[in-house]
Short mmCIF file of C-alpha atoms and ligand atoms in Angstrom, two decimals:
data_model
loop_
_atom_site.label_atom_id
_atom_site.label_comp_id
_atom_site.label_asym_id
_atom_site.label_seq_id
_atom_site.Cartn_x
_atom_site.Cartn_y
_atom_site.Cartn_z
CA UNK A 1 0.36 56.88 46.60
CA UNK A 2 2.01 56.94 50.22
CA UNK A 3 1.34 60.03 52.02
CA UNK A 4 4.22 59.42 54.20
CA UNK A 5 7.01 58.97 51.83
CA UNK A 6 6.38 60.84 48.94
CA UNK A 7 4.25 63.33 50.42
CA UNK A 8 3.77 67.51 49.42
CA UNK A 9 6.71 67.87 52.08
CA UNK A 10 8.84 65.71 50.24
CA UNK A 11 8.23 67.46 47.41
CA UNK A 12 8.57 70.82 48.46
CA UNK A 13 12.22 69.65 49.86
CA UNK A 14 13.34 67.90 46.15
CA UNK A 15 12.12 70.92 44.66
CA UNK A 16 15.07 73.10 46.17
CA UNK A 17 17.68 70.95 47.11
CA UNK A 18 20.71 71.44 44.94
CA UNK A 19 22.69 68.51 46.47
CA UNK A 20 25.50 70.37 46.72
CA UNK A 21 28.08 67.26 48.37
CA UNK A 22 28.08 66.57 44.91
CA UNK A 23 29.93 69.23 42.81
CA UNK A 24 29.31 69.57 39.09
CA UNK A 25 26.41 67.17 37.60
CA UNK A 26 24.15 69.39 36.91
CA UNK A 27 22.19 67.41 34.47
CA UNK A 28 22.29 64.22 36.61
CA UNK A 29 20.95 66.15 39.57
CA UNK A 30 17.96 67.53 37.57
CA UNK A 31 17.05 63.86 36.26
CA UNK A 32 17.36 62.86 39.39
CA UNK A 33 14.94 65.21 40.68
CA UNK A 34 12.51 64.34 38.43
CA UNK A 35 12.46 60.84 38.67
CA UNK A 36 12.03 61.20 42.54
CA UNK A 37 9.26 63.96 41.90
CA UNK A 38 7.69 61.14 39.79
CA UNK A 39 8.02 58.57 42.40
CA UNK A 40 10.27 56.18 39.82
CA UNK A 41 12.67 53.40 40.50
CA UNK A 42 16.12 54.84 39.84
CA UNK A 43 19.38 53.13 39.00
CA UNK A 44 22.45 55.15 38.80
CA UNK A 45 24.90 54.24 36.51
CA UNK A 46 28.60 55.27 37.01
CA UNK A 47 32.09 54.35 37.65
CA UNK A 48 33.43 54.01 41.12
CA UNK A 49 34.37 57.23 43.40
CA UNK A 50 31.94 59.01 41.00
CA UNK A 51 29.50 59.98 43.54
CA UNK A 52 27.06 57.71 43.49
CA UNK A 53 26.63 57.01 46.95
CA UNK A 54 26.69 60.46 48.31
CA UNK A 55 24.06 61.66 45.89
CA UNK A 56 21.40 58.89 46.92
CA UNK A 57 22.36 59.19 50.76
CA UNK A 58 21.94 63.44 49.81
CA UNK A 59 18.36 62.33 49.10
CA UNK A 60 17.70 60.53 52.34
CA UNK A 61 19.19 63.59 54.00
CA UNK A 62 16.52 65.68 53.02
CA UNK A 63 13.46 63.07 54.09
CA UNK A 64 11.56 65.25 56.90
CA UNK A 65 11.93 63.16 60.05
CA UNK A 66 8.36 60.92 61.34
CA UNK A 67 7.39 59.47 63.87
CA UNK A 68 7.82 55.49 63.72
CA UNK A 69 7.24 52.63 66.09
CA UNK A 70 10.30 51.46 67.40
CA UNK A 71 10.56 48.25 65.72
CA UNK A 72 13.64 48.48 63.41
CA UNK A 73 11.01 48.08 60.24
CA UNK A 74 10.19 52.16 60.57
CA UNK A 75 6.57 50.80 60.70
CA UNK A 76 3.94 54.17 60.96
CA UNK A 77 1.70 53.83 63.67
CA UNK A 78 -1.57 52.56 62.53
CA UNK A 79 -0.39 51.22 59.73
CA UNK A 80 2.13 48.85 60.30
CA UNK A 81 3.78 45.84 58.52
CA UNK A 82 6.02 43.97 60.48
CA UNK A 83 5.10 41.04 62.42
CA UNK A 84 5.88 42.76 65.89
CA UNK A 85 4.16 45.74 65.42
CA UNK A 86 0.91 43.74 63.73
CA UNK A 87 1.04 41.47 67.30
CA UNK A 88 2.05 44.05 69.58
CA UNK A 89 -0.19 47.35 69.53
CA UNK A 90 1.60 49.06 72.32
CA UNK A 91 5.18 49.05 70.63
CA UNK A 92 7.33 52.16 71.85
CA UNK A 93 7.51 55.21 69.04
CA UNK A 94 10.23 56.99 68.34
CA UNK A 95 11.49 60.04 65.69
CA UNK A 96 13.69 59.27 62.78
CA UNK A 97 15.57 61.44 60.65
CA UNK A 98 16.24 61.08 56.77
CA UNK A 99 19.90 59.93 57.62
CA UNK A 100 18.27 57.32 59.65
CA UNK A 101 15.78 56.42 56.46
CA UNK A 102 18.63 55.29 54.35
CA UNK A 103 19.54 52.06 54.07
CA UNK A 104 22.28 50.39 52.33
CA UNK A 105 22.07 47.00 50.43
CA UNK A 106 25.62 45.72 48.50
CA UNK A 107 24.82 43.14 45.87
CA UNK A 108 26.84 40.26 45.80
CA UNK A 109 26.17 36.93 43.79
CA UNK A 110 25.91 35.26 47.54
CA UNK A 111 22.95 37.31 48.01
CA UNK A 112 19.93 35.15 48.27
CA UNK A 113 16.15 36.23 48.01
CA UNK A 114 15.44 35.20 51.44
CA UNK A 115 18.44 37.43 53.47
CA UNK A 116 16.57 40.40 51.09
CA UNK A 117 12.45 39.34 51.23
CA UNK A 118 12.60 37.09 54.37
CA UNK A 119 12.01 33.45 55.31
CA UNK A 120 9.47 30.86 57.00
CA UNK A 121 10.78 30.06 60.23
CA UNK A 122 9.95 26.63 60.73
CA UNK A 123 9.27 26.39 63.99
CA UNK A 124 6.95 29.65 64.31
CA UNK A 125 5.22 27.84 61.37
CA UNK A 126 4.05 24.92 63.27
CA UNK A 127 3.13 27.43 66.12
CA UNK A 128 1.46 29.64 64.72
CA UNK A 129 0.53 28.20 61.04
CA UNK A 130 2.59 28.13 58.11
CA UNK A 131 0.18 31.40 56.68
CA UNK A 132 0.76 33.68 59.75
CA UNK A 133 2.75 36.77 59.42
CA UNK A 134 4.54 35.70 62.87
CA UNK A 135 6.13 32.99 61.12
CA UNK A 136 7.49 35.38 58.87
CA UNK A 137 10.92 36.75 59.67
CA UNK A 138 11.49 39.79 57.40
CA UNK A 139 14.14 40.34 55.45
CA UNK A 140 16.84 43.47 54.87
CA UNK A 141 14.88 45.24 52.54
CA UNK A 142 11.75 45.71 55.27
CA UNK A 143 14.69 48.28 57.19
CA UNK A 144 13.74 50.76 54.15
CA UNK A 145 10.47 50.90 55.08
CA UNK A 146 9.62 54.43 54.23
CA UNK A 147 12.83 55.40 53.36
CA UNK A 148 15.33 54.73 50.86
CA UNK A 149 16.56 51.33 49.59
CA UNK A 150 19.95 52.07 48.15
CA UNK A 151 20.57 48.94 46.64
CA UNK A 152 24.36 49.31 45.78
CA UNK A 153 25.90 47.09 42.14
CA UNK A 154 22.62 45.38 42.05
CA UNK A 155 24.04 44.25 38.68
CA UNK A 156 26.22 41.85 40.95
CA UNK A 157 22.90 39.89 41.66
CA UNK A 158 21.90 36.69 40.90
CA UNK A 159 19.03 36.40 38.58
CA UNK A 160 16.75 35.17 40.55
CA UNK A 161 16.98 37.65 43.25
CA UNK A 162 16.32 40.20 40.62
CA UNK A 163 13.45 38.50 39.90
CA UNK A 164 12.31 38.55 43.42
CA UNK A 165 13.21 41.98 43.88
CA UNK A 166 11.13 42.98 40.64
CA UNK A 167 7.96 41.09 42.32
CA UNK A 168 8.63 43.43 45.34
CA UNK A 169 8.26 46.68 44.03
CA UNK A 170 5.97 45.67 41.38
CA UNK A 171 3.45 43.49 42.96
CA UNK A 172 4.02 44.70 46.39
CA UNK A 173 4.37 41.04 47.48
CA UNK A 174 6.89 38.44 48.64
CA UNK A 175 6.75 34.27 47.00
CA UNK A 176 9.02 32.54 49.70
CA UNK A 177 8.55 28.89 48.69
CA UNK A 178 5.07 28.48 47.81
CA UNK A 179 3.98 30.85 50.36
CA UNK A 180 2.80 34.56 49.29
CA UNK A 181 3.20 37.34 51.49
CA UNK A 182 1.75 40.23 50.63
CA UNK A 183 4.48 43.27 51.10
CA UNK A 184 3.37 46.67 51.81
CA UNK A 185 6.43 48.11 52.20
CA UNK A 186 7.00 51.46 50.72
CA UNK A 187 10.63 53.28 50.16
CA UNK A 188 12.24 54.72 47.42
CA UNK A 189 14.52 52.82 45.34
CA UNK A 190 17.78 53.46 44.27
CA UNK A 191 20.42 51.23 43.07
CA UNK A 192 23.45 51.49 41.07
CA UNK A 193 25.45 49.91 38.85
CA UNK A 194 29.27 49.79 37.84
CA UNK A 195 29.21 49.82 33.81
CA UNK A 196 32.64 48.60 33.96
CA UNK A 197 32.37 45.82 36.16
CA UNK A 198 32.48 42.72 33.41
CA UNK A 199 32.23 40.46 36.63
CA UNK A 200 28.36 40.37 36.35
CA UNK A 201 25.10 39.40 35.18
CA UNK A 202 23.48 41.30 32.82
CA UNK A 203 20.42 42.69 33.66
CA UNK A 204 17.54 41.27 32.08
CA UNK A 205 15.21 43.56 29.77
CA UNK A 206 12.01 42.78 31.86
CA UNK A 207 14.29 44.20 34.76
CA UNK A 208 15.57 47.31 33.29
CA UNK A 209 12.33 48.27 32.50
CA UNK A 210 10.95 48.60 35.52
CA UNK A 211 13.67 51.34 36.37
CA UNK A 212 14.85 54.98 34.76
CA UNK A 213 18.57 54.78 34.12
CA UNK A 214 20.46 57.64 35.20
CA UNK A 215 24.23 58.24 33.95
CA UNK A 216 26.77 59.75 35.65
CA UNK A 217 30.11 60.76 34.19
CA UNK A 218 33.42 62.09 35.20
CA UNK A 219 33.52 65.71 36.32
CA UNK A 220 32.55 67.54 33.55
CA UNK A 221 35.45 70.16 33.73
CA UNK A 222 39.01 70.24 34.89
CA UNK A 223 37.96 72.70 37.23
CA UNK A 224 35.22 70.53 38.83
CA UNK A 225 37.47 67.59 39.46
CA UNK A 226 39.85 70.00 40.59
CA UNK A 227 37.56 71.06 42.90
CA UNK A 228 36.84 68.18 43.85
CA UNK A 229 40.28 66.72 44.52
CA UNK A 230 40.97 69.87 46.86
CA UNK A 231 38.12 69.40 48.69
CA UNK A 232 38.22 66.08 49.68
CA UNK A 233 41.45 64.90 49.34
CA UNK A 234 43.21 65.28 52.60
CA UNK A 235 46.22 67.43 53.07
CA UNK A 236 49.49 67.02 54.56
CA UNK A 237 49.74 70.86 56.59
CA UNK A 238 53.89 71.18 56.47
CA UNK A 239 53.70 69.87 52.84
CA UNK A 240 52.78 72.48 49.74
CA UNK A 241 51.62 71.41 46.57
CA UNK A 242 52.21 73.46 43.57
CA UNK A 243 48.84 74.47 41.90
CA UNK A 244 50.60 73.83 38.56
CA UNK A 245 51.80 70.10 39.80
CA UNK A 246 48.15 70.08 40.80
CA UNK A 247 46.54 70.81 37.47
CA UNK A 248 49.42 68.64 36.01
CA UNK A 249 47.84 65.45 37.60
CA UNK A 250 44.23 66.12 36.76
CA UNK A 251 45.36 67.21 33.58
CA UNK A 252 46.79 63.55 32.87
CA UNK A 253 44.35 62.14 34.67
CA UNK A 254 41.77 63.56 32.24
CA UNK A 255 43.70 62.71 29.24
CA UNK A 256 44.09 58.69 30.54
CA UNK A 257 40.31 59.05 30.29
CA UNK A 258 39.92 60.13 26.12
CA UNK A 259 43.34 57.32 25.57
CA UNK A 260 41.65 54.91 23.14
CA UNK A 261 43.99 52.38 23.92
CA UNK A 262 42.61 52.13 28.15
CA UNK A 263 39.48 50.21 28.03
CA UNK A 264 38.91 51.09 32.05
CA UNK A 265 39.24 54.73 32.89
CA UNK A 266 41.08 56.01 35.99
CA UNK A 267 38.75 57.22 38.66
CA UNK A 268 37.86 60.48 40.26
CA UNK A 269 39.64 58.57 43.53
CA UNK A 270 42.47 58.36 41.20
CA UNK A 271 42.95 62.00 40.83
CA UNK A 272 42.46 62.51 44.69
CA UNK A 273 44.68 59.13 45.18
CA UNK A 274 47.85 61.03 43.56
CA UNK A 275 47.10 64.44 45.08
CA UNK A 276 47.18 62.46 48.58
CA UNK A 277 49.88 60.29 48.08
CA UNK A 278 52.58 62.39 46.45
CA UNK A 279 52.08 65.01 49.39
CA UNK A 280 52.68 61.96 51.65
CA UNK A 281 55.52 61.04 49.40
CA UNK A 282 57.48 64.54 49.86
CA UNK A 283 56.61 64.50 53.67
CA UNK A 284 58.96 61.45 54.15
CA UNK A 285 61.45 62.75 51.18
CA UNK A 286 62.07 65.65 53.27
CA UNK A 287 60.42 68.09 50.94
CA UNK A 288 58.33 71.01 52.12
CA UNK A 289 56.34 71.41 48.25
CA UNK A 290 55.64 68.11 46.09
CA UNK A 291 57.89 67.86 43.19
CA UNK A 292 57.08 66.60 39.89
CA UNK A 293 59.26 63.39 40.75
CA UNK A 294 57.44 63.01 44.18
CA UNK A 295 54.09 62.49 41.65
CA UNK A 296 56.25 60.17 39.51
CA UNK A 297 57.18 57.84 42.75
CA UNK A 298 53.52 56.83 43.86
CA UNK A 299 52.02 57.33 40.14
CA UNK A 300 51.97 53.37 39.79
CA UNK A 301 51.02 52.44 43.00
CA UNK A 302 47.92 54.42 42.79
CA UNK A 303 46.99 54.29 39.14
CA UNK A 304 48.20 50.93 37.69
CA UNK A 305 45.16 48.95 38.77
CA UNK A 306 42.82 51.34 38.35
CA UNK A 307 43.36 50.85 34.75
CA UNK A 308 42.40 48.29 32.37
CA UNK A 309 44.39 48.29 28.51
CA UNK A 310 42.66 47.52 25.70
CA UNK A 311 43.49 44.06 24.46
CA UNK A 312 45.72 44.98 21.31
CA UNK A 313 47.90 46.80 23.69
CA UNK A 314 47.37 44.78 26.77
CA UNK A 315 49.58 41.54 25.18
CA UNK A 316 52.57 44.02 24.21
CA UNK A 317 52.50 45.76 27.10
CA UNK A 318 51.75 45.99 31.27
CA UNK A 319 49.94 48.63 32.31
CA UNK A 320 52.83 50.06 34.54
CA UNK A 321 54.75 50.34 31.80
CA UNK A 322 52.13 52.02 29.57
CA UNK A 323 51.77 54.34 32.17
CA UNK A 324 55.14 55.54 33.15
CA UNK A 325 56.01 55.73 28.95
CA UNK A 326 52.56 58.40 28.79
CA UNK A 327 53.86 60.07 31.92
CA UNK A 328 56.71 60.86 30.22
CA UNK A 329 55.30 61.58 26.95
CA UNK A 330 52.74 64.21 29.28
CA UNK A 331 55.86 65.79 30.57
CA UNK A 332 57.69 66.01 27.50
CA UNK A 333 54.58 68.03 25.98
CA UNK A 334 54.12 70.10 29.16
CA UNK A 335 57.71 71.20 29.36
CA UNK A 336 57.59 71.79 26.02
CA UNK A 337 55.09 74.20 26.12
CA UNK A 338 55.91 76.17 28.32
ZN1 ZN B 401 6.99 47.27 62.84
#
């Protein structure tokens, strides 16, 4: 196992860190912690705005900084693996932080395995031999050498760079053409995947085994997302909004979510979306608090594509109109219970 990466330090960090940019989760945090204790491939499952991003860059943020050489492949002196540092002994050394570990990959189908592994420069080939590492310029995934790969909707990938990825962190080595290079790289691995997105290839089984699946849902409480909406959703100072007119929006929010007849679920940025906009809404109105209509105004604009109706419903109706029609109906309850 690599002493550098997932060393006793490491650890010691993982072990209490509470990864508190993310509020609620509790469950997800403590799989997560055991998968990294483990040293395990993770892939975190969600919906967008979720947190799914901020959790794996919380992870880099506790990496202890090292001492690397100061090749942009965070290669550890006397031991490294790029083709500068393996030519060039006297390469400059500098100190990295975690932060600086983390390294961001977005899946795309235009994503090929050579912008990821690396390719065979021709020319350097004839130079140097078509075998030599200094024909071999290294691809994106060498920059999370000894630190994290955060390999973001990796579902979005074509199959065959899954495949190549899978030889990677199983074999430790590279095919590029019929040339094998042998991969040393180390770095945690964590990518994620939209369950929603229908846009995409399926992961294969051989793939999924390889990694431990990690879910994460919507806040689990009204509080949470409340919480959540406060505390990063910005705020307009002259503007006040009404803690009830607050807890109105995540209520209906929360209640889009358990609708059987929305296939795709609004968003935690949906919630923060409407607190932001309907503030910005009364600004211009003239209003100094936000008013239920104020919420009503920007409701669509914010909401209406961030849901998906289920097909018996979809035909009959748009999902504007669905929405403004529950809107009401949510009103109509609320005012009537009060
Ligand atoms: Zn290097």
């Amino acid at each position: 196992m690599n002493k550098v990466l997932i060393n006793d330090k490491f650890r010691q960090c993982i072990l209490t860190e509470d990864f508190k940019e993310i509020l609620g989760q509790e469950k997800v945090k403590k799989e997560l912690k055991s998968a990294l204790l483990m040293d395990r491939h993770i892939i975190l499952v969600g919906s967008p705005g979720i947190g799914k991003t901020t959790l794996a860059k919380n992870v880099a943020s506790i990496l202890p900084n090292i001492e690397v050489n100061d090749c942009g492949f965070n290669c550890i002196p006397g031991n490294p693996i790029c083709p500068e540092c393996l030519s060039n002994k006297n390469i400059k050394k500098k100190k990295i932080s975690g932060d600086e570990r983390f390294i961001r990959i977005q899946g795309s189908p235009d994503l090929t395995a050579e912008d990821l592994l690396g390719d065979i420069d021709p020319m350097k080939a004839m130079k140097f031999g078509p075998l030599s590492i200094e024909a071999f310029t290294p691809g994106k995934i060498f920059r999370a050498n000894n630190g994290i790969l955060f390999f973001d909707e990796i579902n979005r990938c074509s199959e065959k760079l899954q495949n190549a990825l899978l030889q990677v962190l199983e074999e430790k080595r590279v095919t590029i053409g019929a040339y094998n290079i042998d991969f040393p790289a180390e770095f945690i691995f964590i990518g994620t995947m939209n369950p929603e997105d229908s846009s995409t290839e399926p992961l294969s089984d051989v793939f999924l085994d390889r990694f431990d699946v990690i879910t994460m849902g919507y806040p689990e409480t009204h509080a949470i997302e409340k919480e959540i909406v406060l505390s990063k959703g910005k705020k307009i100072p002259e503007v006040e909004f009404p803690d009830e007119l607050i807890d109105m929006v995540i209520k209906f929010i929360r209640d889009l979510r358990i609708d059987t007849n929305i296939d795709k679920k609004p968003s935690v940025r949906s919630s923060i979306g409407i607190y932001e906009r309907a503030q910005a809404f009364a600004f211009l109105s003239g209003h100094t608090s936000v008013t239920s209509d104020d919420i009503k105004q920007i409701m669509l604009s914010v909401l209406s594509h961030r849901i998906k109706l289920k097909p018996s419903i979809k035909y009959l109706e748009t999902p504007e109109k669905y929405l403004e029609e529950e809107f009401n109906k949510f009103k109509g309850r609320k005012s009537g219970s009060t």
